[in-house]
Every structure is written in C-alpha cells, then in structure tokens.
PDB file of C-alpha atoms in Angstrom:
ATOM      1  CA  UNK A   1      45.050 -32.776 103.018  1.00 46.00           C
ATOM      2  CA  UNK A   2      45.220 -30.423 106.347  1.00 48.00           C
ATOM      3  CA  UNK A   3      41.441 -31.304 106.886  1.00 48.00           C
ATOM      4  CA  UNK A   4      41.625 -35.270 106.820  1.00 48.00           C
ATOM      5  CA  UNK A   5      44.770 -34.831 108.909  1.00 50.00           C
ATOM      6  CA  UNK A   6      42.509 -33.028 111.423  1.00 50.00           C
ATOM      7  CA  UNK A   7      39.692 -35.239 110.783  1.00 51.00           C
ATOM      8  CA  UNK A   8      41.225 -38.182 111.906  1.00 51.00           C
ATOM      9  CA  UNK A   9      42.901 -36.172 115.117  1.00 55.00           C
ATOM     10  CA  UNK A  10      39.228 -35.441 116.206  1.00 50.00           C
ATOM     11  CA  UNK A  11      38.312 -39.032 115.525  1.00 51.00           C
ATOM     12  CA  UNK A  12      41.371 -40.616 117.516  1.00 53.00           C
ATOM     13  CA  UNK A  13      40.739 -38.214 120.285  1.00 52.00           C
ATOM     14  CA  UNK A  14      37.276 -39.477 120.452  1.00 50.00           C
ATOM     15  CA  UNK A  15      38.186 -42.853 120.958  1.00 49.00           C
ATOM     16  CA  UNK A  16      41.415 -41.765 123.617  1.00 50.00           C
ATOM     17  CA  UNK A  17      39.959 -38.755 125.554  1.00 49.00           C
ATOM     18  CA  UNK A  18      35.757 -38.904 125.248  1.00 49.00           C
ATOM     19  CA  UNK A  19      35.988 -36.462 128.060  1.00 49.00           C
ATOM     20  CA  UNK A  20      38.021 -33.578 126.739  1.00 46.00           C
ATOM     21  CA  UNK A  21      36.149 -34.602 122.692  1.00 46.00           C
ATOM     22  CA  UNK A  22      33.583 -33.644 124.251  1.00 48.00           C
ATOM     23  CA  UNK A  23      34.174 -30.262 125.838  1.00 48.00           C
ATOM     24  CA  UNK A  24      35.850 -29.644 122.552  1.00 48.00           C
ATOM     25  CA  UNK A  25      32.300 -30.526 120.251  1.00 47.00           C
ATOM     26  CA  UNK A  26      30.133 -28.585 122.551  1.00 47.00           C
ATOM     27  CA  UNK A  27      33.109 -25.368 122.499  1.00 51.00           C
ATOM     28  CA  UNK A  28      33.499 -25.967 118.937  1.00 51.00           C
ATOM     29  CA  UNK A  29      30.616 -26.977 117.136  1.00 49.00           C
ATOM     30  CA  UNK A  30      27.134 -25.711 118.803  1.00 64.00           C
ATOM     31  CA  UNK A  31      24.652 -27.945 117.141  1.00 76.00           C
ATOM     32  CA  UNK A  32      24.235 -31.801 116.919  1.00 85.00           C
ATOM     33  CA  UNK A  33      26.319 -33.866 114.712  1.00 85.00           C
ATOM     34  CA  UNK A  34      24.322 -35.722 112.165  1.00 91.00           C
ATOM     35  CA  UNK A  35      22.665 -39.260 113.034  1.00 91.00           C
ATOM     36  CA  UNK A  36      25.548 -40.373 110.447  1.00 92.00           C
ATOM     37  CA  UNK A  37      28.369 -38.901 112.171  1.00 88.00           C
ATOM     38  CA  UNK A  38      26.683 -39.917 115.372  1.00 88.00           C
ATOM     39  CA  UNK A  39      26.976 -43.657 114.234  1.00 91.00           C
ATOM     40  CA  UNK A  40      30.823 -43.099 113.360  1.00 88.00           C
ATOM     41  CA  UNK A  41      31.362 -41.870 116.322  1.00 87.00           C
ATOM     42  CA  UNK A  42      29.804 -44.901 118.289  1.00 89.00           C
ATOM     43  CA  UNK A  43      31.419 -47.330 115.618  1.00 88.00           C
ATOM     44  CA  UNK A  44      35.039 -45.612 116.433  1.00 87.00           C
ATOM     45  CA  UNK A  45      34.661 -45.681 120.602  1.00 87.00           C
ATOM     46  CA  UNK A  46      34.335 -49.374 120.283  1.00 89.00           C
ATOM     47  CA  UNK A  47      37.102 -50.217 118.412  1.00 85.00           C
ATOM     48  CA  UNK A  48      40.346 -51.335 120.577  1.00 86.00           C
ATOM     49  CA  UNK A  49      43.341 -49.901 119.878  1.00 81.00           C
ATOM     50  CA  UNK A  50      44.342 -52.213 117.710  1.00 83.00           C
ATOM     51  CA  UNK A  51      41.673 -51.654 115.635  1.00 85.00           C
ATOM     52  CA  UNK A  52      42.120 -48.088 115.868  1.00 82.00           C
ATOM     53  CA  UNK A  53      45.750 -47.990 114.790  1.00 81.00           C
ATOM     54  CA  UNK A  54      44.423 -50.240 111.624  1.00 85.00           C
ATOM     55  CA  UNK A  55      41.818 -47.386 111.417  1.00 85.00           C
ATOM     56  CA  UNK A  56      44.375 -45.179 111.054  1.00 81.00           C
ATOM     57  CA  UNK A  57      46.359 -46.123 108.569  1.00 83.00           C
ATOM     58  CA  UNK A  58      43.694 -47.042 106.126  1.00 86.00           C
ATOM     59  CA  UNK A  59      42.457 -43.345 106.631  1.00 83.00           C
ATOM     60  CA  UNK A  60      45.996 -41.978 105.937  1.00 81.00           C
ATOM     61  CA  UNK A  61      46.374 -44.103 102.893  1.00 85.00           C
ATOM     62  CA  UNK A  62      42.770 -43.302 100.930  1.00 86.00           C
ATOM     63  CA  UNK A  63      43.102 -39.611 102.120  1.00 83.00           C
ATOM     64  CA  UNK A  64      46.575 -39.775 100.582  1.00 82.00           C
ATOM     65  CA  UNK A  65      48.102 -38.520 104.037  1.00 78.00           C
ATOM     66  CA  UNK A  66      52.057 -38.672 103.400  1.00 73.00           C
ATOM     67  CA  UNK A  67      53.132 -38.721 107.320  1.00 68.00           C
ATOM     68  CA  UNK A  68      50.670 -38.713 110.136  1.00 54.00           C
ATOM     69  CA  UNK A  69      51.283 -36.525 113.575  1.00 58.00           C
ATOM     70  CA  UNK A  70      53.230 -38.125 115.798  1.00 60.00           C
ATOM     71  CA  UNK A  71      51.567 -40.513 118.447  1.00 57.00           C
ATOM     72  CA  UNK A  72      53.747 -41.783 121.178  1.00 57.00           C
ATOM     73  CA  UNK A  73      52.495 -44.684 123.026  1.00 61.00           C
ATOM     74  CA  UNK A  74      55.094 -46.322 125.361  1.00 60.00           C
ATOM     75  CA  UNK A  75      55.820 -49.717 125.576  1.00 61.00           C
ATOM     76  CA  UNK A  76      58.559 -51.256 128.094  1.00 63.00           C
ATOM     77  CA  UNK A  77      62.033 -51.505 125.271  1.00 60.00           C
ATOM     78  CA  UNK A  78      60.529 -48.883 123.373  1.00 57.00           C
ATOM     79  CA  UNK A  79      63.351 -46.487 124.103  1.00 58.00           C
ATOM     80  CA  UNK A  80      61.370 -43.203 124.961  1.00 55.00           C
ATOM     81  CA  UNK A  81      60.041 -40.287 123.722  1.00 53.00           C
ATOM     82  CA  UNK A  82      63.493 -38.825 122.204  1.00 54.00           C
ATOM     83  CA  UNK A  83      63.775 -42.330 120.196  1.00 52.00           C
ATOM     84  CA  UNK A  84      60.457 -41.719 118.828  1.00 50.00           C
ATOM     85  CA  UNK A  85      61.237 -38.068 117.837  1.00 51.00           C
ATOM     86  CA  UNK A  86      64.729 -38.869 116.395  1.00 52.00           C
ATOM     87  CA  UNK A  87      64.884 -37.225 113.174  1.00 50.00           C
ATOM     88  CA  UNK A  88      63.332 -38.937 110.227  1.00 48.00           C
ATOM     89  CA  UNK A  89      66.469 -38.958 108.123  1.00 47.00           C
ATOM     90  CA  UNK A  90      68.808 -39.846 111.099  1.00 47.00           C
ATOM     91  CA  UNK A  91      70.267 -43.095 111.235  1.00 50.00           C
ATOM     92  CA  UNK A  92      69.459 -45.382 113.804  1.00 52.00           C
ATOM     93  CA  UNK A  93      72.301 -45.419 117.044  1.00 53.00           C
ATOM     94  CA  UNK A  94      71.936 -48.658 118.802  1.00 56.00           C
ATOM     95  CA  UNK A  95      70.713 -47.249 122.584  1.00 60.00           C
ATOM     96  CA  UNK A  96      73.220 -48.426 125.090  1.00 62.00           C
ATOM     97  CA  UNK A  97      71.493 -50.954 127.794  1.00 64.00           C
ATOM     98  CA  UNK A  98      72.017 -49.070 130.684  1.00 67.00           C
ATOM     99  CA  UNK A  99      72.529 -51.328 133.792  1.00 71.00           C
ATOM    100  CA  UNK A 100      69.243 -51.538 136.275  1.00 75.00           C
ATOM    101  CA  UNK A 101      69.425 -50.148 139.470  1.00 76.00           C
ATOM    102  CA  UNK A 102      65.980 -50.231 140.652  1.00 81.00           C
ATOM    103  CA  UNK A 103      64.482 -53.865 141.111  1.00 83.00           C
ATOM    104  CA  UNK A 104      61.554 -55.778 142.404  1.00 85.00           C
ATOM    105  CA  UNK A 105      61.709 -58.349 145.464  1.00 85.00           C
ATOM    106  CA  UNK A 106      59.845 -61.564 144.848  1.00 87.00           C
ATOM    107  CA  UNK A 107      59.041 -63.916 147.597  1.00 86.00           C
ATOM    108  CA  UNK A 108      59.400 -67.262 145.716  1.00 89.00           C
ATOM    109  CA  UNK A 109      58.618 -70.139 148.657  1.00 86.00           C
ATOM    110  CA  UNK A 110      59.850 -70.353 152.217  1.00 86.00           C
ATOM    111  CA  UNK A 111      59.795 -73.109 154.542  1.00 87.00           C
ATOM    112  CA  UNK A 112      57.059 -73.759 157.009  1.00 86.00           C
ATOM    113  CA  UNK A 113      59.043 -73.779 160.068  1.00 89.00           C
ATOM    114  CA  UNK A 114      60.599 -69.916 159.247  1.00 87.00           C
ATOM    115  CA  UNK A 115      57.522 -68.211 158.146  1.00 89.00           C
ATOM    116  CA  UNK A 116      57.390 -66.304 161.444  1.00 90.00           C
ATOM    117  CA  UNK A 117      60.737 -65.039 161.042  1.00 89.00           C
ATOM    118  CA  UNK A 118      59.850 -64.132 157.547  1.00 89.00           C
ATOM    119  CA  UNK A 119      57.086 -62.110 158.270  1.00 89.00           C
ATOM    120  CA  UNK A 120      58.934 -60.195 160.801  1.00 89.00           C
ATOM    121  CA  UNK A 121      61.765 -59.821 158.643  1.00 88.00           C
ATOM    122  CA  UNK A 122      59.206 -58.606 155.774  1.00 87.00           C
ATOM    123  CA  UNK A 123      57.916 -56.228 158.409  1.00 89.00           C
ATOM    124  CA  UNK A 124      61.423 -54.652 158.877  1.00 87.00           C
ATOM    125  CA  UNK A 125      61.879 -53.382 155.065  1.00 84.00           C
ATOM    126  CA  UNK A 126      58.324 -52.857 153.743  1.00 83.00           C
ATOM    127  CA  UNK A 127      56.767 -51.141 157.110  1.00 83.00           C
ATOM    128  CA  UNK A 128      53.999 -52.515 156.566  1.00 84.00           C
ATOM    129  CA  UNK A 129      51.951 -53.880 159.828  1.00 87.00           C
ATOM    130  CA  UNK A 130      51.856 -57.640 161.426  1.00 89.00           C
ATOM    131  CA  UNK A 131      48.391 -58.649 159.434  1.00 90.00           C
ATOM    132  CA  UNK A 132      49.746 -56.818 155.624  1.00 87.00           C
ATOM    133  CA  UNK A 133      52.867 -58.699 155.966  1.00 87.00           C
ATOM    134  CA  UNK A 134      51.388 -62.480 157.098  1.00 89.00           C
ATOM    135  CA  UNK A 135      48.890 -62.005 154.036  1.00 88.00           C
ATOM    136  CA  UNK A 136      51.543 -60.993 152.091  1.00 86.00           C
ATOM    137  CA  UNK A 137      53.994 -63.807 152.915  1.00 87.00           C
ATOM    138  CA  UNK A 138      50.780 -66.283 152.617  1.00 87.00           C
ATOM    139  CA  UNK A 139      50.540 -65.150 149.240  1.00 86.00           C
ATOM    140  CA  UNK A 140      53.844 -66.553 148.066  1.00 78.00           C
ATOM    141  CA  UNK A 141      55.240 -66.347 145.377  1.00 86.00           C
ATOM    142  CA  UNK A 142      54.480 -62.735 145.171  1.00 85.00           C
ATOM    143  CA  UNK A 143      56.552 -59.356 145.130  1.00 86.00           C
ATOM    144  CA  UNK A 144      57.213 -58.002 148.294  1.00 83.00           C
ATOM    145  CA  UNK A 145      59.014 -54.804 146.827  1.00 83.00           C
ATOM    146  CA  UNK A 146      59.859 -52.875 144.392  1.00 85.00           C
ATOM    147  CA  UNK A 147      62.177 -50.266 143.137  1.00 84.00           C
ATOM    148  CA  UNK A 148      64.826 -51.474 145.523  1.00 83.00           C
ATOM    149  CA  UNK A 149      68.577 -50.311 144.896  1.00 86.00           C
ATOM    150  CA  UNK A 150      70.646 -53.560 143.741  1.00 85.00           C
ATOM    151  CA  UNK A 151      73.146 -53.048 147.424  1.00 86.00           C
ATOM    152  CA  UNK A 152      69.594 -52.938 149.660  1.00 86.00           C
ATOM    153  CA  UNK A 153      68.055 -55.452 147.445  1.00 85.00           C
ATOM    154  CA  UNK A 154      71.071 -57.768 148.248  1.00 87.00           C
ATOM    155  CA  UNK A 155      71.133 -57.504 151.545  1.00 89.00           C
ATOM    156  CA  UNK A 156      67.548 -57.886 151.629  1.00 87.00           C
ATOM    157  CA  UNK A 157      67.892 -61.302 149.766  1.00 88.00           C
ATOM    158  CA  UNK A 158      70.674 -62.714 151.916  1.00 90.00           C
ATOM    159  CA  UNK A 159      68.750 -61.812 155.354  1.00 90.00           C
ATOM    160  CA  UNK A 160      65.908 -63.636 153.805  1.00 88.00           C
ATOM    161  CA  UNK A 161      67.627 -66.655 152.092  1.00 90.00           C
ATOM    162  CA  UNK A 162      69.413 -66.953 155.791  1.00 90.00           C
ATOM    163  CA  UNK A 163      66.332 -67.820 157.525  1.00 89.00           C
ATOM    164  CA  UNK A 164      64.632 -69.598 154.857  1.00 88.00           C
ATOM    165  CA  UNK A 165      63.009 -67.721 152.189  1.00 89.00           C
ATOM    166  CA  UNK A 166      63.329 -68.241 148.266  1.00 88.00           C
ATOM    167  CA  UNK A 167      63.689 -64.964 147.486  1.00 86.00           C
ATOM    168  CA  UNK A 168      65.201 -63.107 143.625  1.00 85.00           C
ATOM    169  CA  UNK A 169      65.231 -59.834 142.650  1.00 77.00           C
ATOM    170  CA  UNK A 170      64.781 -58.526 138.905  1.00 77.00           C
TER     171      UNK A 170
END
C-alpha cells in the first residue's frame, strides 16, 4: 500500500514540478525508465489538472489507498491551509467572514470634459508618470489600484467622483 502511495506522489510530481522530477529520476534512479513507463509519463504531463485529480482518485481506489497525502491547492473561499488540515474527526466551525480591508480601485467611465483632471488626479495616488496614467485612464473601465485601505480608498473615490469619474472599490 506504501508503494502505490509513493507511486502516485512520483507521478503527480511529474505532472506539477517536471523540473525538480527530474533531478529526483536522475539522483534516484541511474538508468532509463522503460519505453512503457516513458509513455506514462508523457500520457500523465498532458493531462490538466482536472484530469489529474480524476487520475488520482481512480489510482487510490484500484490500489485500495484508504486516505491519500494531503494536497492543498488554494482557491479564493477556500479558507486556508489550517481549514484543510483541520482534524479529520473534527467538526466543521463555520469560519467567521472577516470584514475586508484591502480593496481594488476600478475606474468605471468618466466624462470627456474631466479626463485631464482625472489623469492628474490618478497621477497623485498611483505615482505612476503622465503617459502610464493617460493609458491607464484611456483604458476605462479598468483597476487603477489595488490593496487600498477602505479610509484611503474612500477618499480616493470621493476626489474622483468630485471631478467626474465613475469610480467603486471592492
């Protein structure tokens, strides 16, 4: 059971890290792999994850693989790595949403006659130079910033909406 575990480790890592697989083959294993095993290998580097995930589990069920290492891939509402590592017998504590504090600027529209204004105004909070910030404000909508803290972010918006930008934050 400890081998196919491994087995499919060496496969997956294939497929995620070919560069670090292969220091590992050449450390590991000094002669060529078979043409078979060759083949796998190519077979497995195409697959997308998806594919490899599906992979996965079929391997763990006809090896008869009761629970598979741990694998953490993040996706935004996930939770995080401690939610993934919560005990397996634990039950499940609804998170608490934690209010944001870091958001993004987006430039929605802005009217013709203030784009000049604008782009100075972008110029003031993003340092970026006269040409970065007209492309920028030509590109509308678009983000002009983020990570902003919800006070800056406000005052940001309200300098902006005052000379006649569409601007929200999220």
């Amino acid at each position: 059971m400890r081998r196919s575990s491994f087995i499919v480790r060496v496969a997956l890592s294939t497929v995620m890290h070919p560069v670090t697989s292969a220091r590992l083959s050449t450390a590991s294993a000094p002669h060529q792999p078979t043409v078979r095993v060759s083949a796998m290998v190519d077979e497995i580097s195409r697959l997308s994850l998806l594919e490899v995930a599906d992979l996965t589990e079929a391997l763990r069920v006809r090896l008869g693989v009761q629970q598979m290492p741990v694998m953490v891939i993040l996706n935004p509402g996930m939770g995080g790595p401690a939610a993934a590592f919560s005990g397996a017998g634990a039950a499940a504590v609804p998170e608490e949403k934690e209010e944001k504090t870091a958001f993004d600027l987006k430039l929605e529209s802005f009217e013709a006659a203030s784009k000049i204004k604008i782009i100075k105004e972008v110029r003031t909070f993003t340092n970026l130079g006269l040409k970065e910030a007209k492309e920028l404000v030509e590109k509308a909508p678009t983000v002009l910033k983020t990570g902003v803290l919800k006070e800056d972010a406000e005052k940001i918006v309200e300098k902006l909406k005052h000379i006649g930008a569409k601007v929200v934050f999220e």
